[in-house]
CSV table of C-alpha atoms in Angstrom, one decimal:
chain,number,residue,atom,x,y,z
A,22,MET,CA,0.2,0.1,0.1
A,23,THR,CA,1.5,3.2,-1.2
A,24,ALA,CA,0.9,6.6,0.5
A,25,GLN,CA,-0.8,8.5,-2.1
A,26,SER,CA,-1.8,12.5,-1.9
A,27,VAL,CA,-5.5,12.8,-2.8
A,28,ASP,CA,-7.5,15.8,-3.7
A,29,THR,CA,-11.4,15.8,-3.6
A,30,ASP,CA,-14.0,17.8,-2.8
A,31,LEU,CA,-15.8,15.6,-0.5
A,32,LEU,CA,-14.1,13.3,1.6
A,33,VAL,CA,-16.4,9.8,3.5
A,34,ILE,CA,-15.2,8.3,6.7
A,35,GLY,CA,-16.6,5.4,6.9
A,36,ALA,CA,-17.6,2.8,3.7
A,37,GLY,CA,-20.8,1.1,5.8
A,38,PRO,CA,-24.1,1.8,4.0
A,39,THR,CA,-24.6,5.5,5.2
A,40,GLY,CA,-21.5,6.3,3.6
A,41,LEU,CA,-22.2,4.4,0.5
A,42,PHE,CA,-25.7,6.3,0.1
A,43,ALA,CA,-23.7,9.8,0.8
A,44,THR,CA,-21.3,8.7,-1.6
A,45,TYR,CA,-24.0,8.8,-4.3
A,46,TYR,CA,-25.7,11.7,-3.2
A,47,ALA,CA,-22.5,13.1,-3.6
A,48,GLY,CA,-21.9,12.5,-7.0
A,49,PHE,CA,-25.5,13.5,-7.9
A,50,ARG,CA,-24.6,16.6,-6.8
A,51,GLY,CA,-21.8,16.8,-9.0
A,52,MET,CA,-18.8,16.4,-6.2
A,53,ARG,CA,-15.7,14.6,-6.4
A,54,VAL,CA,-15.8,12.1,-3.7
A,55,ALA,CA,-12.9,10.0,-1.9
A,56,VAL,CA,-14.3,7.5,0.5
A,57,VAL,CA,-11.7,6.2,3.4
A,58,ASP,CA,-12.6,3.1,5.6
A,59,SER,CA,-10.3,1.0,7.9
A,60,LEU,CA,-11.9,-2.7,6.7
A,61,PRO,CA,-10.5,-4.6,3.2
A,62,GLU,CA,-14.3,-4.3,1.8
A,63,LEU,CA,-17.1,-2.0,1.5
A,64,GLY,CA,-20.1,-2.2,3.5
A,65,GLY,CA,-19.0,-1.3,7.0
A,66,GLN,CA,-20.6,-3.5,10.1
A,67,ILE,CA,-22.8,-5.0,7.5
A,68,THR,CA,-20.2,-7.0,4.8
A,69,ALA,CA,-18.0,-8.0,8.1
A,70,MET,CA,-20.7,-9.3,10.7
A,71,TYR,CA,-24.2,-9.4,9.0
A,72,PRO,CA,-23.9,-10.0,5.5
A,73,GLU,CA,-26.6,-13.0,5.5
A,74,LYS,CA,-29.1,-11.3,7.9
A,75,ALA,CA,-32.2,-10.0,6.7
A,76,ILE,CA,-33.1,-6.7,7.3
A,77,LEU,CA,-36.4,-5.4,7.4
A,78,ASP,CA,-36.4,-1.8,7.9
A,79,VAL,CA,-35.4,-0.5,4.9
A,80,ALA,CA,-37.9,1.6,2.9
A,81,GLY,CA,-38.8,-0.5,-0.4
A,82,PHE,CA,-37.7,-4.1,0.8
A,83,PRO,CA,-40.1,-5.8,2.7
A,84,THR,CA,-36.8,-7.8,3.4
A,85,VAL,CA,-32.9,-7.7,2.2
A,86,LYS,CA,-30.2,-9.9,3.1
A,87,GLY,CA,-27.5,-7.5,4.0
A,88,ARG,CA,-25.1,-8.9,1.4
A,89,GLU,CA,-27.8,-7.6,-1.3
A,90,LEU,CA,-28.3,-4.5,0.4
A,91,VAL,CA,-24.3,-3.8,0.3
A,92,GLU,CA,-24.0,-4.6,-3.2
A,93,GLY,CA,-27.2,-2.5,-4.6
A,94,LEU,CA,-25.5,0.4,-2.4
A,95,VAL,CA,-21.8,-0.1,-4.1
A,96,GLU,CA,-23.6,-0.2,-7.5
A,97,GLN,CA,-25.3,2.9,-7.0
A,98,ALA,CA,-22.7,5.1,-5.4
A,99,SER,CA,-20.3,3.9,-8.3
A,100,THR,CA,-21.8,6.1,-10.6
A,101,ALA,CA,-19.8,9.4,-8.5
A,102,GLU,CA,-17.0,7.2,-10.0
A,103,PRO,CA,-15.5,7.6,-6.1
A,104,THR,CA,-11.9,7.0,-5.1
A,105,TYR,CA,-11.7,4.3,-2.5
A,106,LEU,CA,-8.7,4.5,0.1
A,107,LEU,CA,-9.5,1.0,1.8
A,108,GLU,CA,-7.4,-0.1,4.7
A,109,ARG,CA,-6.5,2.8,5.9
A,110,THR,CA,-7.5,4.7,8.6
A,111,ALA,CA,-8.5,8.4,8.9
A,112,ALA,CA,-5.5,9.7,11.7
A,113,SER,CA,-5.4,13.3,11.4
A,114,LEU,CA,-7.7,16.1,10.7
A,115,THR,CA,-6.2,19.7,10.4
A,116,GLU,CA,-9.2,22.1,9.0
A,117,ASP,CA,-8.4,25.8,7.7
A,118,ALA,CA,-10.4,28.7,6.0
A,119,ASP,CA,-10.0,26.6,2.4
A,120,GLY,CA,-10.7,23.1,3.4
A,121,VAL,CA,-9.9,20.3,5.5
A,122,THR,CA,-6.7,18.4,5.5
A,123,VAL,CA,-7.1,14.4,6.4
A,124,GLY,CA,-3.7,11.9,7.2
A,125,LEU,CA,-4.2,8.6,7.1
A,126,ASP,CA,-1.8,6.0,8.7
A,127,ASP,CA,-0.1,4.8,5.7
A,128,GLY,CA,1.0,8.6,5.3
A,129,THR,CA,-1.7,9.3,2.6
A,130,GLU,CA,-2.6,13.0,2.5
A,131,VAL,CA,-6.3,13.7,1.6
A,132,ARG,CA,-7.1,17.7,1.0
A,133,ALA,CA,-11.2,18.0,1.1
A,134,LYS,CA,-13.1,21.1,0.6
A,135,ALA,CA,-14.9,19.4,3.0
A,136,VAL,CA,-15.7,16.0,5.2
A,137,LEU,CA,-18.2,13.5,6.1
A,138,ILE,CA,-18.4,11.2,8.6
A,139,THR,CA,-20.1,8.5,8.2
A,140,ALA,CA,-17.9,5.9,10.6
A,141,GLY,CA,-20.8,3.8,12.1
A,142,ILE,CA,-19.2,3.2,15.7
A,143,GLY,CA,-15.9,3.2,14.6
A,144,LYS,CA,-13.8,0.7,15.0
A,145,PHE,CA,-15.2,-2.5,17.0
A,146,SER,CA,-13.9,-5.3,18.6
A,147,PRO,CA,-16.1,-8.3,19.9
A,148,ARG,CA,-16.7,-8.9,23.4
A,149,PRO,CA,-14.8,-12.2,24.5
A,150,LEU,CA,-16.6,-14.9,25.4
A,151,PRO,CA,-14.0,-16.0,29.2
A,152,ALA,CA,-13.9,-19.8,28.4
A,153,GLY,CA,-13.5,-19.5,24.6
A,154,GLU,CA,-10.0,-17.9,24.5
A,155,ASP,CA,-8.6,-20.9,23.3
A,156,TRP,CA,-10.9,-21.9,20.6
A,157,ILE,CA,-11.1,-19.0,18.6
A,158,GLY,CA,-11.6,-20.2,15.2
A,159,ARG,CA,-11.5,-23.7,15.8
A,160,GLY,CA,-15.3,-24.0,16.3
A,161,LEU,CA,-16.3,-20.5,18.4
A,162,GLU,CA,-16.6,-17.9,16.0
A,163,PHE,CA,-18.2,-13.4,16.9
A,164,PHE,CA,-20.2,-13.3,13.7
A,165,VAL,CA,-21.7,-15.6,10.6
A,166,PRO,CA,-20.7,-14.7,7.3
A,167,SER,CA,-22.1,-17.7,6.0
A,168,PHE,CA,-25.0,-20.1,7.2
A,169,GLN,CA,-23.8,-23.4,5.3
A,170,PRO,CA,-20.5,-24.2,7.8
A,171,TYR,CA,-23.6,-24.4,10.0
A,172,ALA,CA,-25.3,-27.5,7.7
A,173,GLY,CA,-26.2,-30.7,10.4
A,174,LYS,CA,-24.2,-29.0,13.6
A,175,ASP,CA,-24.9,-28.7,16.9
A,176,VAL,CA,-24.7,-25.3,17.9
A,177,VAL,CA,-24.5,-22.8,20.5
A,178,ILE,CA,-25.2,-19.0,20.5
A,179,VAL,CA,-23.9,-16.9,23.5
A,180,GLY,CA,-25.8,-14.1,24.1
A,181,GLY,CA,-29.4,-12.3,24.5
A,182,GLY,CA,-29.2,-9.2,22.2
A,183,ASP,CA,-30.3,-9.1,18.4
A,184,SER,CA,-27.5,-10.9,16.7
A,185,ALA,CA,-27.7,-13.8,19.3
A,186,PHE,CA,-31.8,-14.2,18.2
A,187,ASP,CA,-31.1,-13.1,14.8
A,188,TRP,CA,-28.2,-15.8,14.0
A,189,ALA,CA,-30.7,-18.0,16.1
A,190,LEU,CA,-33.6,-17.6,13.7
A,191,HIS,CA,-31.4,-17.7,10.5
A,192,LEU,CA,-29.4,-21.0,11.3
A,193,GLU,CA,-32.2,-23.1,13.0
A,194,PRO,CA,-33.1,-24.3,9.1
A,195,VAL,CA,-30.2,-25.8,8.9
A,196,ALA,CA,-28.5,-26.5,11.9
A,197,ALA,CA,-29.3,-30.2,13.8
A,198,SER,CA,-29.9,-28.3,16.9
A,199,ILE,CA,-30.0,-24.2,17.9
A,200,THR,CA,-28.9,-23.5,21.9
A,201,LEU,CA,-29.4,-19.9,23.0
A,202,VAL,CA,-27.8,-19.6,26.2
A,203,HIS,CA,-27.8,-16.5,28.3
A,204,ARG,CA,-26.8,-15.2,31.4
A,205,ARG,CA,-30.1,-13.4,32.4
A,206,ASP,CA,-33.8,-14.3,31.7
A,207,ALA,CA,-34.3,-11.2,30.0
A,208,PHE,CA,-33.1,-10.0,26.8
A,209,ARG,CA,-32.2,-7.2,24.8
A,210,ALA,CA,-33.1,-8.7,21.6
A,211,HIS,CA,-36.1,-7.0,19.2
A,212,GLU,CA,-39.5,-8.4,21.1
A,213,ARG,CA,-40.7,-9.7,17.7
A,214,THR,CA,-37.6,-11.5,16.8
A,215,VAL,CA,-37.7,-13.3,20.6
A,216,GLU,CA,-40.9,-14.6,20.1
A,217,ALA,CA,-40.1,-16.2,16.3
A,218,VAL,CA,-37.4,-17.4,18.4
A,219,ARG,CA,-39.6,-19.0,21.3
A,220,ALA,CA,-42.0,-20.5,18.6
A,221,SER,CA,-39.0,-22.1,16.8
A,222,ARG,CA,-37.0,-25.5,17.8
A,223,VAL,CA,-34.3,-23.4,19.8
A,224,GLU,CA,-33.9,-23.9,23.1
A,225,ILE,CA,-33.3,-21.1,25.3
A,226,VAL,CA,-31.8,-21.4,28.6
A,227,THR,CA,-31.2,-18.6,30.9
A,228,LYS,CA,-29.1,-17.2,33.8
A,229,ALA,CA,-26.8,-20.0,32.3
A,230,GLU,CA,-23.4,-19.3,31.2
A,231,VAL,CA,-20.9,-21.7,29.0
A,232,SER,CA,-18.5,-22.0,31.4
A,233,ALA,CA,-16.1,-24.9,29.4
A,234,ILE,CA,-15.6,-26.1,26.2
A,235,HIS,CA,-13.8,-29.4,25.5
A,236,GLY,CA,-12.8,-30.9,22.6
A,237,ASN,CA,-10.1,-32.8,20.0
A,238,GLY,CA,-8.5,-29.6,17.9
A,239,THR,CA,-12.0,-28.4,17.2
A,240,VAL,CA,-14.9,-28.0,19.7
A,241,GLU,CA,-17.0,-31.0,20.3
A,242,SER,CA,-18.7,-29.8,23.6
A,243,VAL,CA,-19.7,-27.7,25.9
A,244,ASP,CA,-20.0,-27.5,30.0
A,245,ILE,CA,-23.8,-25.2,30.3
A,246,THR,CA,-23.8,-24.0,34.0
A,247,VAL,CA,-27.5,-23.0,35.5
A,248,GLU,CA,-27.5,-21.8,38.5
A,249,GLY,CA,-24.5,-24.2,40.0
A,250,GLU,CA,-25.4,-27.0,38.2
A,251,THR,CA,-23.3,-28.1,35.4
A,252,THR,CA,-24.4,-30.1,32.3
A,253,THR,CA,-22.6,-31.3,29.4
A,254,ARG,CA,-23.8,-31.2,25.4
A,255,PRO,CA,-22.3,-31.7,22.1
A,256,ALA,CA,-21.4,-28.9,20.2
A,257,GLN,CA,-19.6,-28.8,16.6
A,258,ALA,CA,-19.9,-24.7,16.5
A,259,ILE,CA,-20.0,-22.2,19.1
A,260,VAL,CA,-21.1,-18.5,18.2
A,261,ALA,CA,-20.2,-15.7,20.9
A,262,ALA,CA,-22.8,-13.1,20.4
A,263,LEU,CA,-21.5,-11.1,23.2
A,264,GLY,CA,-21.8,-7.5,21.8
A,265,PHE,CA,-19.0,-5.5,20.9
A,266,VAL,CA,-16.4,-2.6,22.4
A,267,ALA,CA,-16.6,0.3,19.9
A,268,ASP,CA,-13.9,2.9,19.7
A,269,LEU,CA,-13.8,6.1,18.0
A,270,GLY,CA,-10.1,6.1,17.9
A,271,PRO,CA,-7.8,9.4,16.5
A,272,ILE,CA,-12.0,11.0,16.0
A,273,GLN,CA,-12.1,12.3,19.3
A,274,GLN,CA,-8.8,14.1,19.1
A,275,TRP,CA,-9.7,16.2,16.0
A,276,GLY,CA,-11.7,18.8,17.7
A,277,ILE,CA,-15.0,17.6,17.4
A,278,GLU,CA,-17.6,17.8,19.9
A,279,VAL,CA,-18.0,14.2,21.3
A,280,GLN,CA,-21.2,13.2,23.4
A,281,LYS,CA,-20.9,9.3,25.0
A,282,ARG,CA,-18.8,8.0,21.8
A,283,HIS,CA,-21.0,10.0,19.4
A,284,VAL,CA,-20.8,13.0,17.3
A,285,VAL,CA,-22.4,16.0,18.2
A,286,VAL,CA,-24.8,17.4,14.9
A,287,ASP,CA,-26.9,20.2,14.2
A,288,PRO,CA,-30.0,19.8,12.1
A,289,SER,CA,-27.8,20.3,9.1
A,290,MET,CA,-25.5,17.2,10.7
A,291,ARG,CA,-23.0,19.7,10.6
A,292,THR,CA,-20.4,19.0,13.8
A,293,ASN,CA,-19.0,22.0,15.9
A,294,LEU,CA,-16.6,22.4,12.8
A,295,THR,CA,-17.5,24.4,9.9
A,296,ARG,CA,-16.3,21.9,7.4
A,297,VAL,CA,-17.3,18.9,9.0
A,298,PHE,CA,-20.4,17.0,8.8
A,299,ALA,CA,-21.4,13.0,10.4
A,300,ALA,CA,-24.5,10.9,9.6
A,301,GLY,CA,-25.8,7.9,10.8
A,302,ASP,CA,-25.1,5.7,13.7
A,303,ILE,CA,-22.4,8.3,14.7
A,304,THR,CA,-24.5,11.4,15.4
A,305,GLU,CA,-26.0,12.0,18.2
A,306,TYR,CA,-28.5,15.0,18.9
A,307,PRO,CA,-31.9,15.0,20.4
A,308,GLY,CA,-34.6,12.6,19.7
A,309,LYS,CA,-31.9,10.7,17.4
A,310,VAL,CA,-32.6,7.1,16.1
A,311,ARG,CA,-30.0,4.4,15.1
A,312,LEU,CA,-31.5,3.0,12.0
A,313,ILE,CA,-30.5,2.7,8.7
A,314,ALA,CA,-33.2,3.7,6.9
A,315,VAL,CA,-32.7,7.2,9.4
A,316,GLY,CA,-28.5,7.3,8.4
A,317,PHE,CA,-29.8,7.4,4.4
A,318,GLY,CA,-31.7,10.6,5.2
A,319,GLU,CA,-29.2,12.2,7.5
A,320,ALA,CA,-26.4,11.4,4.8
A,321,ALA,CA,-28.6,13.1,1.9
A,322,THR,CA,-29.2,16.5,4.7
A,323,ALA,CA,-25.7,16.0,5.3
A,324,VAL,CA,-24.1,16.0,1.6
A,325,ASN,CA,-26.7,18.8,0.6
A,326,ASN,CA,-25.5,21.1,3.2
A,327,ALA,CA,-22.0,20.8,2.8
A,328,ALA,CA,-22.6,21.5,-1.1
A,329,VAL,CA,-22.9,25.2,0.0
A,330,VAL,CA,-19.4,25.0,2.3
A,331,ILE,CA,-17.8,23.6,-0.8
A,332,ASP,CA,-19.8,25.8,-3.5
A,333,PRO,CA,-21.1,29.0,-1.7
A,334,SER,CA,-23.3,29.5,-5.2
A,335,ALA,CA,-24.7,26.0,-4.7
A,336,HIS,CA,-28.4,25.9,-3.3
A,337,VAL,CA,-28.9,23.2,0.2
A,338,PHE,CA,-32.0,22.1,-1.7
A,339,PRO,CA,-30.8,20.6,-5.5
A,340,GLY,CA,-34.5,19.8,-6.8
A,341,HIS,CA,-36.1,15.9,-7.3
A,342,SER,CA,-33.5,13.1,-8.8
A,343,SER,CA,-36.2,12.4,-10.9
A,344,GLU,CA,-36.3,15.4,-12.3
A,345,GLY,CA,-33.0,14.8,-14.5
A,346,SER,CA,-34.5,11.2,-15.6
């Protein structure tokens, strides 16, 4: 990876769904766009963690797999002919009267007239399963990028959030058995998904923990401890869906107002820095709702308001896209 110098109108930091839609929209407004992301592929968390997950809250799609949504967004974004700077992290940001200079961790320098941060929750790492430290990649995984490897297996899923229940629901048709283990008898997952899992053949074990893992090279069984009593059951696969630790990283050192690991924005999606905007899950403002659909709207708002910063003769409202078709 060679350091380079990039000059653009808008730099988008984060190539998840919100960043990809912002890229398309910036192209629609005639901007040159560059996109930086620390991951090697486009699509952000969806590509890294949930490519097979059914997404139900995107307008116009009764249901769409994460992978298919990303594919559509990438195709749409390609109309902007963006410069992609993948596997690189935005390390520094300096704003001046004429623009913003962003230094990447490989030495690349990006000069932009405005910046749009769509970094989701920032960099993320999964919370570990205490009993599973020596079994990662040998039957224990944190994410489920494909369902096929679980076909015909006894699967134990640990966790009580949306990911745990989503994967239980999606793996149930292909696995020999699914056991969902959670340390409490209350769940953080969406009530509708919990009800669907309860109605399936998934066994839910609460007030419990996976206390030990056994096997010869790969996982063969687990110990599940419920209120002091331990039982051993077969398991050839374990999914530790215990959430993840998010880190905004260098963004916190850029002079941007941050509140509880989120970037504070005004109604135009502008941060406290004149040329820096934000959209998607990373933003914070009164009444904020963290949905992909909301991120799309915020991306359009941010790009339209950034357009005036980039070119003072431009208008915030560009007209409807259908008018140009």
